[in-house]
Amino acid sequence: MELSLAGRRALVTGAGKGIGRSTVQALHAAGAQVVAVSRTQADLDSLVRECPGVEPVCVDLGDWEATDRALGGVGPVDLLVNNAAVALLQPFLEVTKEACDTSFDVNLRAVIQVSQIVARGLIARGAPGSIVNVSSQASQRALTNHSVYCSTKGALDMLTKVMALELGPHQIRVNALNPTVVMTPMGQANWSDPRKAKTMLDRIPLGKFAEVENVVDTILFLLSDRSSMTTGSTVPVDGGFLAT
Ligand SMILES: NC(=O)c1ccc[n+]([C@@H]2O[C@H](COP(=O)([O-])OP(=O)(O)OC[C@H]3O[C@@H](n4cnc5c(N)ncnc54)[C@H](OP(=O)(O)O)[C@@H]3O)[C@@H](O)[C@H]2O)c1
């Protein structure tokens, strides 16, 4: 998708791998200045080599105090992609406290914290902004062994709507997008078994998983002025899964 984001400063969480990394590359190609936030320094080092000028920030977003130290002084940000998440799959009866805490801290609480930092800066500058929360089709459908993950993403969809409600008067748009399976490191960890993958593919009208580019194109659309009247939405990138 040809979009110019020159002059905009963007922040992407979970930028080391998968959808986040490809989003940074696309934003960089579209002329945006990008702050890339992730947890593994080696991923950020290679990303900066690929995309000179990207500003790396290495932090565990599950740690509120460390995140505050790392991002509290990040400076002006116009576009935010809350993408970092974990998918810790367990049968409901075996769900652990640790999986609950980590999942909600990273998938939901960090979205609140990073969005507060960015939105406060936008409001102080009187600048418009766009925030994209990377949710999942799992926010709206029950998937076996996904009770905690589905719950974090269901909460993220509702957080998106309330953020849109409260930040709209400041001309800050907030949207979620809800992909089906994508074969990133997270997708490979959970959907590489062909028999398990077939159970999902059989529920997708287009009969295929999403490519990273499908997700990145939609993120850039929601960040850009091409979607300037869209806020509070949950946008499927799911081959029709949520229609069934
Ligand atoms: N892949 C799918 O099938 C799929 C489907 C629907 C929705 N999604 C959503 O899409 C988003 C991106 O997923 P993905 O497939 O690209 O995942 P991924 O391949 O696992 O990559 C996630 C990235 O986020 C980083 N990250 C995770 N926890 C972090 C933390 N506590 N602090 C800082 N960075 C952290 C990871 O860093 P480390 O590797 O260093 O931990 C990694 O760079 C997620 O919100 C996910 O829920 C994915």
Short mmCIF file of C-alpha atoms and ligand atoms in Angstrom, two decimals:
data_model
loop_
_atom_site.label_atom_id
_atom_site.label_comp_id
_atom_site.label_asym_id
_atom_site.label_seq_id
_atom_site.Cartn_x
_atom_site.Cartn_y
_atom_site.Cartn_z
CA MET A 1 0.00 0.00 0.00
CA GLU A 2 1.52 3.32 -1.08
CA LEU A 3 1.10 5.71 1.83
CA SER A 4 3.25 8.63 2.81
CA LEU A 5 3.76 9.04 6.54
CA ALA A 6 6.66 11.45 6.17
CA GLY A 7 6.93 13.83 9.06
CA ARG A 8 5.08 11.50 11.45
CA ARG A 9 6.73 9.82 14.42
CA ALA A 10 5.45 6.32 15.18
CA LEU A 11 5.99 3.92 18.08
CA VAL A 12 5.58 0.17 17.59
CA THR A 13 5.63 -2.33 20.47
CA GLY A 14 6.71 -5.92 19.96
CA ALA A 15 8.92 -4.66 17.15
CA GLY A 16 11.53 -7.44 17.28
CA LYS A 17 9.70 -10.19 15.44
CA GLY A 18 6.62 -11.02 13.43
CA ILE A 19 3.92 -8.43 12.74
CA GLY A 20 5.62 -5.71 14.78
CA ARG A 21 8.90 -6.02 12.93
CA SER A 22 7.20 -5.91 9.53
CA THR A 23 5.17 -2.91 10.67
CA VAL A 24 8.35 -1.02 11.57
CA GLN A 25 9.82 -1.86 8.15
CA ALA A 26 6.66 -0.62 6.39
CA LEU A 27 6.46 2.57 8.44
CA HIS A 28 10.14 3.25 7.78
CA ALA A 29 9.58 2.73 4.05
CA ALA A 30 6.61 5.14 4.20
CA GLY A 31 8.90 7.84 5.56
CA ALA A 32 7.88 7.80 9.23
CA GLN A 33 10.38 8.19 12.04
CA VAL A 34 9.94 5.00 14.10
CA VAL A 35 10.53 4.12 17.75
CA ALA A 36 10.83 0.31 17.94
CA VAL A 37 10.09 -1.20 21.35
CA SER A 38 10.85 -4.83 22.12
CA ARG A 39 12.36 -7.20 24.66
CA THR A 40 15.33 -8.83 22.88
CA GLN A 41 18.24 -6.50 22.12
CA ALA A 42 19.60 -8.65 19.28
CA ASP A 43 16.29 -8.30 17.39
CA LEU A 44 16.45 -4.53 17.75
CA ASP A 45 20.11 -4.42 16.66
CA SER A 46 19.35 -6.27 13.42
CA LEU A 47 16.23 -4.14 12.84
CA VAL A 48 18.24 -0.92 13.13
CA ARG A 49 20.80 -2.32 10.66
CA GLU A 50 17.96 -3.01 8.21
CA CYS A 51 16.21 0.31 8.83
CA PRO A 52 18.78 2.99 9.68
CA GLY A 53 17.33 5.77 11.80
CA VAL A 54 14.87 3.57 13.70
CA GLU A 55 15.12 4.35 17.42
CA PRO A 56 15.35 1.12 19.46
CA VAL A 57 14.00 0.81 23.01
CA CYS A 58 14.64 -2.49 24.79
CA VAL A 59 12.23 -3.09 27.67
CA ASP A 60 9.94 -5.75 29.09
CA LEU A 61 6.50 -4.18 28.74
CA GLY A 62 5.23 -6.47 31.48
CA ASP A 63 7.29 -4.40 33.96
CA TRP A 64 5.37 -1.16 34.64
CA GLU A 65 8.26 0.68 36.33
CA ALA A 66 10.83 -0.30 33.69
CA THR A 67 8.39 0.74 30.94
CA ASP A 68 7.86 4.08 32.62
CA ARG A 69 11.63 4.63 32.78
CA ALA A 70 12.15 3.54 29.16
CA LEU A 71 9.24 5.39 27.55
CA GLY A 72 8.31 8.17 29.96
CA GLY A 73 10.58 10.56 28.08
CA VAL A 74 10.02 9.17 24.58
CA GLY A 75 9.01 12.55 23.18
CA PRO A 76 6.35 13.35 20.60
CA VAL A 77 4.61 10.36 19.03
CA ASP A 78 1.82 10.75 16.45
CA LEU A 79 1.10 7.11 15.62
CA LEU A 80 1.09 4.19 18.05
CA VAL A 81 0.86 0.47 17.32
CA ASN A 82 0.23 -1.60 20.44
CA ASN A 83 1.31 -4.94 19.02
CA ALA A 84 3.34 -6.78 21.70
CA ALA A 85 1.54 -9.75 23.21
CA VAL A 86 2.09 -13.26 24.47
CA ALA A 87 -0.04 -16.33 23.72
CA LEU A 88 0.36 -18.76 26.62
CA LEU A 89 -2.00 -21.60 25.80
CA GLN A 90 -3.22 -23.88 28.60
CA PRO A 91 -6.35 -25.97 29.17
CA PHE A 92 -8.73 -23.94 31.31
CA LEU A 93 -8.40 -26.29 34.30
CA GLU A 94 -4.60 -25.92 34.22
CA VAL A 95 -4.36 -22.14 33.87
CA THR A 96 -1.67 -20.78 36.18
CA LYS A 97 -1.39 -17.51 38.07
CA GLU A 98 1.85 -16.79 36.20
CA ALA A 99 0.20 -17.19 32.79
CA CYS A 100 -2.69 -14.96 33.88
CA ASP A 101 -0.44 -12.25 35.25
CA THR A 102 2.01 -12.18 32.35
CA SER A 103 -0.75 -12.25 29.74
CA PHE A 104 -2.80 -9.45 31.24
CA ASP A 105 0.30 -7.37 32.07
CA VAL A 106 1.65 -7.52 28.50
CA ASN A 107 -1.50 -7.87 26.37
CA LEU A 108 -3.68 -5.35 28.21
CA ARG A 109 -2.00 -3.34 30.98
CA ALA A 110 0.96 -2.31 28.82
CA VAL A 111 -1.47 -1.08 26.15
CA ILE A 112 -3.05 1.18 28.75
CA GLN A 113 0.31 2.42 30.01
CA VAL A 114 1.97 3.09 26.64
CA SER A 115 -1.23 4.66 25.26
CA GLN A 116 -1.43 6.97 28.27
CA ILE A 117 2.13 8.16 27.65
CA VAL A 118 1.45 8.78 23.95
CA ALA A 119 -2.03 10.29 24.37
CA ARG A 120 -0.93 12.66 27.14
CA GLY A 121 1.81 13.94 24.83
CA LEU A 122 -0.60 14.39 21.93
CA ILE A 123 -3.08 16.28 24.09
CA ALA A 124 -0.35 18.50 25.53
CA ARG A 125 0.75 19.39 21.98
CA GLY A 126 -2.82 19.74 20.71
CA ALA A 127 -1.92 17.30 17.96
CA PRO A 128 -4.15 14.65 16.35
CA GLY A 129 -3.11 11.01 16.55
CA SER A 130 -3.95 7.45 15.66
CA ILE A 131 -3.57 4.37 17.84
CA VAL A 132 -3.91 0.81 16.56
CA ASN A 133 -4.33 -2.05 19.01
CA VAL A 134 -3.41 -5.42 17.52
CA SER A 135 -6.10 -7.70 18.86
CA SER A 136 -7.15 -11.07 17.42
CA GLN A 137 -10.08 -13.04 16.07
CA ALA A 138 -9.70 -14.79 19.43
CA SER A 139 -11.26 -11.74 21.08
CA GLN A 140 -14.65 -12.72 19.70
CA ARG A 141 -14.65 -16.53 19.43
CA ALA A 142 -13.93 -19.31 21.91
CA LEU A 143 -10.83 -21.32 21.02
CA THR A 144 -9.75 -24.42 22.92
CA ASN A 145 -6.87 -23.78 25.38
CA HIS A 146 -7.10 -20.03 24.73
CA SER A 147 -9.10 -18.94 27.79
CA VAL A 148 -6.54 -16.42 29.03
CA TYR A 149 -5.46 -15.21 25.57
CA CYS A 150 -9.08 -14.85 24.38
CA SER A 151 -9.88 -12.93 27.59
CA THR A 152 -7.00 -10.48 27.14
CA LYS A 153 -8.02 -9.80 23.54
CA GLY A 154 -11.72 -9.46 24.41
CA ALA A 155 -10.71 -6.90 27.01
CA LEU A 156 -8.48 -5.19 24.44
CA ASP A 157 -11.40 -4.78 22.02
CA MET A 158 -13.47 -3.11 24.74
CA LEU A 159 -10.51 -0.99 25.89
CA THR A 160 -10.22 0.19 22.28
CA LYS A 161 -13.83 1.39 22.28
CA VAL A 162 -13.54 3.25 25.58
CA MET A 163 -10.25 4.84 24.52
CA ALA A 164 -11.93 5.95 21.29
CA LEU A 165 -14.79 7.44 23.30
CA GLU A 166 -12.55 9.39 25.69
CA LEU A 167 -9.79 10.37 23.24
CA GLY A 168 -12.06 11.23 20.28
CA PRO A 169 -12.67 14.81 21.46
CA HIS A 170 -8.88 15.28 21.29
CA GLN A 171 -8.88 14.02 17.65
CA ILE A 172 -7.05 10.87 18.66
CA ARG A 173 -8.48 7.84 16.84
CA VAL A 174 -8.23 4.37 18.36
CA ASN A 175 -8.96 1.17 16.45
CA ALA A 176 -8.32 -2.53 16.91
CA LEU A 177 -7.56 -5.04 14.24
CA ASN A 178 -8.34 -8.69 14.60
CA PRO A 179 -6.22 -11.06 12.52
CA THR A 180 -6.67 -14.76 12.06
CA VAL A 181 -3.59 -16.98 12.37
CA VAL A 182 -0.39 -15.55 10.84
CA MET A 183 2.71 -17.74 10.62
CA THR A 184 4.99 -15.50 12.67
CA PRO A 185 7.02 -17.06 15.50
CA MET A 186 3.82 -16.89 17.62
CA GLY A 187 1.71 -18.47 14.89
CA GLN A 188 4.29 -21.20 14.26
CA ALA A 189 4.47 -22.04 17.96
CA ASN A 190 0.73 -22.58 18.17
CA TRP A 191 -0.50 -23.65 14.71
CA SER A 192 2.29 -25.69 13.05
CA ASP A 193 0.56 -29.03 13.72
CA PRO A 194 -1.28 -29.68 10.41
CA ARG A 195 -4.23 -31.42 12.12
CA LYS A 196 -4.72 -28.49 14.50
CA ALA A 197 -4.27 -26.01 11.65
CA LYS A 198 -6.96 -27.81 9.63
CA THR A 199 -9.51 -27.33 12.41
CA MET A 200 -8.96 -23.58 12.06
CA LEU A 201 -8.67 -23.48 8.26
CA ASP A 202 -12.00 -25.30 8.02
CA ARG A 203 -13.63 -22.34 9.81
CA ILE A 204 -12.12 -19.67 7.51
CA PRO A 205 -14.23 -19.00 4.37
CA LEU A 206 -11.15 -18.02 2.33
CA GLY A 207 -9.50 -21.28 3.46
CA LYS A 208 -6.11 -19.80 4.31
CA PHE A 209 -4.25 -18.04 7.10
CA ALA A 210 -3.30 -14.36 6.82
CA GLU A 211 0.07 -13.19 5.53
CA VAL A 212 1.97 -10.65 7.61
CA GLU A 213 1.51 -8.14 4.76
CA ASN A 214 -2.30 -8.42 5.04
CA VAL A 215 -2.06 -7.32 8.66
CA VAL A 216 0.55 -4.62 8.08
CA ASP A 217 -1.48 -3.07 5.22
CA THR A 218 -4.47 -2.73 7.53
CA ILE A 219 -2.35 -1.28 10.33
CA LEU A 220 -0.98 1.38 7.97
CA PHE A 221 -4.47 2.16 6.68
CA LEU A 222 -5.77 2.64 10.24
CA LEU A 223 -2.78 4.80 11.15
CA SER A 224 -3.11 6.97 8.07
CA ASP A 225 -5.47 9.79 7.20
CA ARG A 226 -7.15 7.42 4.70
CA SER A 227 -9.21 6.19 7.68
CA SER A 228 -9.73 9.62 9.24
CA MET A 229 -13.42 9.01 10.10
CA THR A 230 -12.86 5.56 11.61
CA THR A 231 -12.47 5.14 15.36
CA GLY A 232 -13.58 2.62 17.97
CA SER A 233 -13.75 -0.14 15.38
CA THR A 234 -12.55 -3.73 15.43
CA VAL A 235 -11.37 -4.59 11.93
CA PRO A 236 -11.14 -8.28 11.01
CA VAL A 237 -8.21 -9.48 8.90
CA ASP A 238 -9.47 -13.01 9.12
CA GLY A 239 -10.53 -14.39 5.74
CA GLY A 240 -14.10 -14.29 7.01
CA PHE A 241 -13.64 -16.31 10.23
CA LEU A 242 -15.64 -13.87 12.34
CA ALA A 243 -18.52 -13.87 9.85
CA THR A 244 -19.22 -17.55 10.54
N1 LIG B 1 0.53 -14.72 14.87
C1 LIG B 1 -0.78 -14.90 14.96
O1 LIG B 1 -1.31 -15.96 14.57
C2 LIG B 1 -1.66 -13.81 15.51
C3 LIG B 1 -3.04 -13.89 15.27
C4 LIG B 1 -3.86 -12.89 15.76
C5 LIG B 1 -3.32 -11.85 16.48
N2 LIG B 1 -1.97 -11.81 16.71
C6 LIG B 1 -1.46 -10.70 17.49
O2 LIG B 1 -0.52 -10.00 16.72
C7 LIG B 1 0.45 -9.38 17.57
C8 LIG B 1 1.85 -9.74 17.11
O3 LIG B 1 1.94 -11.14 17.12
P1 LIG B 1 3.14 -11.92 16.38
O4 LIG B 1 2.53 -13.14 15.81
O5 LIG B 1 3.92 -11.01 15.53
O6 LIG B 1 3.98 -12.35 17.69
P2 LIG B 1 5.51 -12.81 17.82
O7 LIG B 1 5.94 -13.43 16.56
O8 LIG B 1 5.55 -13.64 19.06
O9 LIG B 1 6.29 -11.43 18.09
C9 LIG B 1 5.94 -10.69 19.22
C10 LIG B 1 6.95 -9.62 19.47
O10 LIG B 1 6.53 -8.94 20.68
C11 LIG B 1 7.62 -8.93 21.60
N3 LIG B 1 7.17 -8.98 22.99
C12 LIG B 1 6.44 -9.97 23.57
N4 LIG B 1 6.32 -9.73 24.88
C13 LIG B 1 6.95 -8.56 25.13
C14 LIG B 1 7.19 -7.80 26.30
N5 LIG B 1 6.76 -8.22 27.49
N6 LIG B 1 7.89 -6.66 26.19
C15 LIG B 1 8.36 -6.24 24.99
N7 LIG B 1 8.17 -6.92 23.85
C16 LIG B 1 7.49 -8.09 23.92
C17 LIG B 1 8.41 -10.16 21.25
O11 LIG B 1 9.72 -10.05 21.76
P3 LIG B 1 10.52 -11.37 22.27
O12 LIG B 1 10.46 -12.36 21.17
O13 LIG B 1 11.87 -10.84 22.53
O14 LIG B 1 9.80 -11.82 23.51
C18 LIG B 1 8.34 -10.15 19.73
O15 LIG B 1 9.30 -9.28 19.20
C19 LIG B 1 0.10 -9.84 18.97
O16 LIG B 1 -0.68 -8.88 19.62
C20 LIG B 1 -0.73 -11.09 18.73
O17 LIG B 1 -1.60 -11.37 19.81
C21 LIG B 1 -1.14 -12.75 16.23
#
